[in-house]
């Protein structure tokens, strides 16, 4: 059984990347959240990094898919079939 | 659409099957292709080539497994191939060892933390999608792919590893380093485009 009852700020800092990656264990996450409730410095760092990920993600995902892209891909695949049929003749 | 007077050829059935699978993942695939390449034309070329490769190799896809992961793997491999062909020399990458919490520190120094409870959101709200894509484009190739998959698809390490063909440990270190480098690029763009000055005019003269 772990003797750690709370994380230090150093331990919090080491877990920041994995927190953002959502790869902390349940126990680790509970310890992180408990520390964030008590430590304004770590809370502002975590909040900043998390917000940055959300904002960048939102902007990168905002893409207009060309409406005829699928039909162009489809035409390309059909042309590939036509080419291979031609060479078989 | 197969002819009504004769049954569809095996090629037509295979193509229809692939197109149906592709259509479902197209927005994500296009998003990834845009992050890997420099513009919409290159992204579409890459997608076309990957679709063709997927069509030719359709027998290697196991129904019931993730088509997205399978196709994304083809897409990223195709990109690496095109990228290295264009460079015509081995890619040597300078890894920028950016410090942790880079953007947090820079925005704090510039006074953005005093302007908002969410300084990251404040800064990003002034940056365009194009500027953020440009920041991504400046990352070393292998890091950019991993970072793109993390941001676009919220993938975990093993999912990314499956696509790029890397162990989980490599994915993790590239993702962490890539995010740090991205922060440095974002700040550089925010400074050079006058965004920081715009937000903190009182600091601009210091």
Short mmCIF file of C-alpha atoms in Angstrom, two decimals:
data_model
loop_
_atom_site.label_atom_id
_atom_site.label_comp_id
_atom_site.label_asym_id
_atom_site.label_seq_id
_atom_site.Cartn_x
_atom_site.Cartn_y
_atom_site.Cartn_z
CA UNK A 1 0.00 0.00 0.00
CA UNK A 2 1.41 3.41 -0.97
CA UNK A 3 2.54 5.65 1.84
CA UNK A 4 1.99 8.74 -0.32
CA UNK A 5 -0.96 10.72 1.01
CA UNK A 6 -0.58 13.74 -1.22
CA UNK A 7 1.54 14.83 -4.15
CA UNK A 8 4.15 17.52 -3.96
CA UNK A 9 4.17 20.21 -6.64
CA UNK A 10 7.19 18.45 -8.18
CA UNK A 11 5.20 15.23 -8.50
CA UNK A 12 2.31 17.18 -9.99
CA UNK A 13 4.61 18.74 -12.56
CA UNK A 14 5.92 15.32 -13.59
CA UNK A 15 2.36 14.11 -14.20
CA UNK A 16 1.15 17.08 -16.24
CA UNK A 17 1.85 15.56 -19.66
CA UNK A 18 0.18 12.27 -18.80
CA UNK A 19 -2.76 14.18 -17.33
CA UNK A 20 -3.17 15.92 -20.68
CA UNK A 21 -2.84 12.57 -22.45
CA UNK A 22 -5.54 11.08 -20.17
CA UNK A 23 -3.21 8.24 -19.21
CA UNK A 24 -3.05 8.67 -15.44
CA UNK A 25 -4.41 5.78 -13.38
CA UNK A 26 -7.59 6.37 -11.38
CA UNK A 27 -5.59 6.67 -8.16
CA UNK A 28 -3.12 9.10 -9.70
CA UNK A 29 -5.94 11.20 -11.11
CA UNK A 30 -7.66 11.37 -7.73
CA UNK A 31 -4.40 12.52 -6.12
CA UNK A 32 -3.85 15.12 -8.86
CA UNK A 33 -7.37 16.51 -8.46
CA UNK A 34 -6.95 16.68 -4.68
CA UNK A 35 -3.73 18.68 -5.05
CA UNK A 36 -5.31 21.01 -7.63
CA UNK A 37 -8.02 21.91 -5.13
CA UNK A 38 -5.42 23.10 -2.66
CA UNK A 39 -2.63 24.56 -4.79
CA UNK A 40 -3.31 27.67 -6.85
CA UNK A 41 0.05 27.54 -8.65
CA UNK A 42 -0.37 23.98 -9.93
CA UNK A 43 -4.03 24.70 -10.70
CA UNK A 44 -3.15 27.66 -12.92
CA UNK A 45 -0.48 25.64 -14.76
CA UNK A 46 -2.77 22.66 -15.30
CA UNK A 47 -5.65 24.86 -16.35
CA UNK A 48 -3.48 26.73 -18.83
CA UNK A 49 -2.12 23.56 -20.46
CA UNK A 50 -5.54 21.93 -20.64
CA UNK A 51 -7.13 25.04 -22.10
CA UNK A 52 -4.35 25.29 -24.67
CA UNK A 53 -4.93 21.71 -25.80
CA UNK A 54 -8.69 22.36 -26.12
CA UNK A 55 -8.20 25.58 -28.06
CA UNK A 56 -5.61 24.16 -30.46
CA UNK A 57 -7.73 21.06 -30.96
CA UNK A 58 -10.80 23.17 -31.72
CA UNK A 59 -8.97 25.27 -34.29
CA UNK A 60 -7.26 22.33 -36.01
CA UNK A 61 -10.54 20.46 -36.29
CA UNK A 62 -12.28 23.42 -37.88
CA UNK A 63 -11.71 22.40 -41.47
CA UNK A 64 -14.02 22.71 -44.43
CA UNK A 65 -14.16 19.37 -46.14
CA UNK A 66 -14.41 20.03 -49.90
CA UNK A 67 -17.93 18.91 -50.81
CA UNK A 68 -16.86 17.01 -53.93
CA UNK A 69 -13.77 15.37 -52.43
CA UNK A 70 -15.35 11.94 -52.11
CA UNK A 71 -16.58 11.99 -55.70
CA UNK A 72 -13.07 12.90 -56.89
CA UNK A 73 -11.57 10.03 -54.90
CA UNK A 74 -14.24 7.75 -56.31
CA UNK A 75 -13.42 8.85 -59.85
CA UNK A 76 -9.73 8.19 -59.18
CA UNK A 77 -10.45 4.64 -58.03
CA UNK A 78 -12.69 4.00 -61.04
CA UNK A 79 -9.95 5.28 -63.35
CA UNK A 80 -7.51 2.86 -61.71
CA UNK A 81 -9.89 0.00 -62.50
CA UNK A 82 -10.26 1.21 -66.10
CA UNK A 83 -6.46 1.37 -66.43
CA UNK A 84 -5.99 -2.18 -65.19
CA UNK A 85 -8.79 -3.45 -67.47
CA UNK A 86 -7.15 -1.72 -70.44
CA UNK A 87 -3.79 -3.32 -69.75
CA UNK A 88 -5.42 -6.73 -69.43
CA UNK A 89 -6.96 -6.49 -72.94
CA UNK B 1 -23.47 2.09 -59.14
CA UNK B 2 -23.44 -1.51 -60.48
CA UNK B 3 -25.32 -2.14 -63.71
CA UNK B 4 -28.89 -3.46 -63.38
CA UNK B 5 -28.48 -5.79 -66.38
CA UNK B 6 -25.45 -7.68 -65.09
CA UNK B 7 -24.11 -8.44 -61.62
CA UNK B 8 -21.39 -6.12 -60.31
CA UNK B 9 -17.83 -7.18 -60.96
CA UNK B 10 -15.69 -8.09 -57.98
CA UNK B 11 -13.79 -4.85 -58.65
CA UNK B 12 -17.01 -2.83 -58.42
CA UNK B 13 -18.03 -4.55 -55.16
CA UNK B 14 -14.59 -4.05 -53.66
CA UNK B 15 -14.50 -0.42 -54.70
CA UNK B 16 -18.01 0.25 -53.36
CA UNK B 17 -17.04 -1.36 -50.08
CA UNK B 18 -13.91 0.73 -49.79
CA UNK B 19 -15.72 3.93 -50.71
CA UNK B 20 -18.33 3.30 -48.06
CA UNK B 21 -15.63 2.77 -45.42
CA UNK B 22 -13.66 5.78 -46.66
CA UNK B 23 -16.63 8.11 -46.67
CA UNK B 24 -17.20 7.43 -42.98
CA UNK B 25 -13.66 8.50 -42.05
CA UNK B 26 -13.14 11.15 -44.71
CA UNK B 27 -13.47 14.25 -42.48
CA UNK B 28 -10.86 12.82 -40.09
CA UNK B 29 -8.60 11.62 -42.91
CA UNK B 30 -8.79 15.00 -44.63
CA UNK B 31 -7.99 16.73 -41.33
CA UNK B 32 -4.92 14.56 -40.89
CA UNK B 33 -3.83 15.00 -44.51
CA UNK B 34 -4.08 18.79 -44.09
CA UNK B 35 -1.83 18.65 -41.02
CA UNK B 36 0.74 16.48 -42.79
CA UNK B 37 0.93 18.54 -46.00
CA UNK B 38 1.28 22.22 -46.86
CA UNK B 39 -1.97 23.01 -48.63
CA UNK B 40 -5.32 21.67 -49.79
CA UNK B 41 -3.97 20.49 -53.15
CA UNK B 42 -1.23 18.40 -51.55
CA UNK B 43 -3.69 17.08 -48.97
CA UNK B 44 -6.04 15.92 -51.71
CA UNK B 45 -3.21 14.38 -53.72
CA UNK B 46 -2.07 12.51 -50.62
CA UNK B 47 -5.62 11.29 -49.94
CA UNK B 48 -6.05 10.11 -53.54
CA UNK B 49 -2.79 8.17 -53.42
CA UNK B 50 -3.63 6.65 -50.05
CA UNK B 51 -7.12 5.68 -51.26
CA UNK B 52 -5.60 3.97 -54.28
CA UNK B 53 -3.12 2.13 -52.12
CA UNK B 54 -5.92 1.10 -49.76
CA UNK B 55 -7.92 -0.17 -52.74
CA UNK B 56 -5.03 -2.25 -54.02
CA UNK B 57 -4.34 -3.62 -50.56
CA UNK B 58 -7.95 -4.08 -49.44
CA UNK B 59 -7.40 -7.79 -48.92
CA UNK B 60 -5.04 -6.93 -46.04
CA UNK B 61 -7.81 -5.17 -44.10
CA UNK B 62 -9.53 -7.44 -41.58
CA UNK B 63 -13.27 -6.62 -41.36
CA UNK B 64 -14.28 -5.88 -37.79
CA UNK B 65 -10.99 -4.15 -36.96
CA UNK B 66 -10.53 -0.38 -37.08
CA UNK B 67 -10.67 0.78 -40.69
CA UNK B 68 -9.65 4.26 -39.54
CA UNK B 69 -6.42 2.97 -37.95
CA UNK B 70 -5.66 0.85 -41.03
CA UNK B 71 -6.28 3.69 -43.46
CA UNK B 72 -4.46 6.26 -41.33
CA UNK B 73 -1.45 3.98 -41.36
CA UNK B 74 -1.50 3.88 -45.15
CA UNK B 75 -1.95 7.66 -45.24
CA UNK B 76 0.99 8.42 -42.94
CA UNK B 77 3.27 5.91 -44.69
CA UNK B 78 2.33 7.39 -48.04
CA UNK B 79 3.10 10.84 -46.69
CA UNK B 80 6.55 9.74 -45.42
CA UNK B 81 7.28 8.21 -48.81
CA UNK B 82 6.25 11.37 -50.72
CA UNK B 83 8.07 13.59 -48.25
CA UNK B 84 11.32 11.69 -48.51
CA UNK B 85 11.05 11.46 -52.31
CA UNK B 86 10.64 15.23 -52.46
CA UNK B 87 13.61 15.80 -50.15
CA UNK B 88 15.79 13.24 -51.98
CA UNK B 89 18.09 12.98 -49.02
CA UNK B 90 17.89 11.50 -45.54
CA UNK B 91 15.88 13.65 -43.22
CA UNK B 92 17.99 15.03 -40.41
CA UNK B 93 15.89 16.75 -37.86
CA UNK B 94 16.98 19.31 -35.35
CA UNK B 95 15.03 18.63 -32.21
CA UNK B 96 14.31 21.83 -30.40
CA UNK B 97 14.62 21.26 -26.67
CA UNK B 98 11.96 23.67 -25.51
CA UNK B 99 11.51 24.04 -21.78
CA UNK B 100 8.34 22.90 -20.03
CA UNK B 101 5.45 25.32 -19.56
CA UNK B 102 6.98 27.56 -22.23
CA UNK B 103 3.81 29.31 -23.30
CA UNK B 104 2.58 29.59 -19.72
CA UNK B 105 5.77 31.45 -18.79
CA UNK B 106 5.81 33.69 -21.88
CA UNK B 107 2.15 34.69 -21.52
CA UNK B 108 2.68 35.38 -17.82
CA UNK B 109 5.72 37.59 -18.56
CA UNK B 110 3.73 39.49 -21.18
CA UNK B 111 0.93 40.27 -18.77
CA UNK B 112 -1.73 38.08 -20.37
CA UNK B 113 -2.46 36.34 -17.08
CA UNK B 114 -3.50 39.66 -15.61
CA UNK B 115 -5.97 40.21 -18.47
CA UNK B 116 -7.87 36.95 -18.23
CA UNK B 117 -8.56 33.94 -16.05
CA UNK B 118 -7.98 31.86 -19.16
CA UNK B 119 -4.91 33.38 -20.86
CA UNK B 120 -4.47 30.34 -23.14
CA UNK B 121 -7.96 30.84 -24.53
CA UNK B 122 -7.38 34.59 -24.82
CA UNK B 123 -4.24 34.12 -26.89
CA UNK B 124 -5.68 31.35 -29.06
CA UNK B 125 -8.84 33.36 -29.72
CA UNK B 126 -6.68 35.88 -31.60
CA UNK B 127 -4.86 33.26 -33.66
CA UNK B 128 -6.30 31.93 -36.88
CA UNK B 129 -6.61 28.29 -37.89
CA UNK B 130 -4.05 29.03 -40.58
CA UNK B 131 -1.53 30.36 -38.07
CA UNK B 132 -1.92 27.29 -35.88
CA UNK B 133 -1.51 25.01 -38.89
CA UNK B 134 1.63 26.94 -39.80
CA UNK B 135 2.97 26.35 -36.29
CA UNK B 136 2.27 22.64 -36.72
CA UNK B 137 3.98 22.67 -40.13
CA UNK B 138 7.21 23.82 -38.49
CA UNK B 139 7.45 20.72 -36.30
CA UNK B 140 9.85 17.94 -37.31
CA UNK B 141 7.99 15.39 -39.38
CA UNK B 142 7.79 12.47 -36.96
CA UNK B 143 6.65 14.73 -34.12
CA UNK B 144 4.05 16.48 -36.26
CA UNK B 145 2.29 13.23 -37.16
CA UNK B 146 2.01 12.15 -33.54
CA UNK B 147 0.89 15.59 -32.36
CA UNK B 148 -1.66 15.82 -35.18
CA UNK B 149 -3.17 12.46 -34.26
CA UNK B 150 -3.37 13.53 -30.61
CA UNK B 151 -5.08 16.84 -31.36
CA UNK B 152 -7.35 15.75 -34.19
CA UNK B 153 -8.38 12.32 -33.00
CA UNK B 154 -7.68 12.34 -29.25
CA UNK B 155 -5.89 9.05 -29.74
CA UNK B 156 -4.08 7.23 -26.97
CA UNK B 157 -0.43 6.21 -27.26
CA UNK B 158 -1.07 2.66 -28.46
CA UNK B 159 -3.56 3.83 -31.13
CA UNK B 160 -1.04 6.35 -32.43
CA UNK B 161 1.71 3.71 -32.21
CA UNK B 162 -0.36 1.36 -34.36
CA UNK B 163 -0.67 4.01 -37.05
CA UNK B 164 2.91 5.29 -37.12
CA UNK B 165 4.51 1.93 -36.40
CA UNK B 166 6.27 2.97 -33.17
CA UNK B 167 6.39 1.63 -29.64
CA UNK B 168 4.30 3.40 -27.02
CA UNK B 169 7.38 4.89 -25.36
CA UNK B 170 8.46 6.56 -28.61
CA UNK B 171 4.94 7.91 -29.17
CA UNK B 172 4.85 9.35 -25.66
CA UNK B 173 8.21 11.12 -25.95
CA UNK B 174 7.45 12.47 -29.44
CA UNK B 175 4.05 13.72 -28.30
CA UNK B 176 5.43 15.46 -25.21
CA UNK B 177 8.35 16.98 -27.05
CA UNK B 178 6.14 17.86 -30.02
CA UNK B 179 3.67 19.73 -27.83
CA UNK B 180 6.51 21.70 -26.25
CA UNK B 181 7.92 22.62 -29.65
CA UNK B 182 4.46 23.61 -30.81
CA UNK B 183 4.16 26.02 -27.89
CA UNK B 184 7.39 27.69 -28.92
CA UNK B 185 6.20 27.99 -32.54
CA UNK B 186 2.84 29.39 -31.47
CA UNK B 187 4.52 32.06 -29.37
CA UNK B 188 6.89 32.98 -32.19
CA UNK B 189 3.93 33.43 -34.54
CA UNK B 190 1.91 35.32 -31.93
CA UNK B 191 4.84 37.72 -31.44
CA UNK B 192 5.72 38.15 -35.11
CA UNK B 193 2.08 38.66 -36.16
CA UNK B 194 1.63 41.37 -33.54
CA UNK B 195 -0.98 39.43 -31.59
CA UNK B 196 0.80 39.81 -28.26
CA UNK B 197 1.26 43.55 -28.81
CA UNK B 198 -2.39 43.83 -29.72
CA UNK B 199 -3.40 42.20 -26.43
CA UNK B 200 -0.89 44.00 -24.23
CA UNK B 201 -0.18 47.42 -25.76
CA UNK B 202 1.20 48.72 -22.48
CA UNK B 203 3.88 46.01 -22.56
CA UNK B 204 4.73 46.59 -26.23
CA UNK B 205 7.11 49.41 -25.49
CA UNK B 206 9.02 47.49 -22.77
#
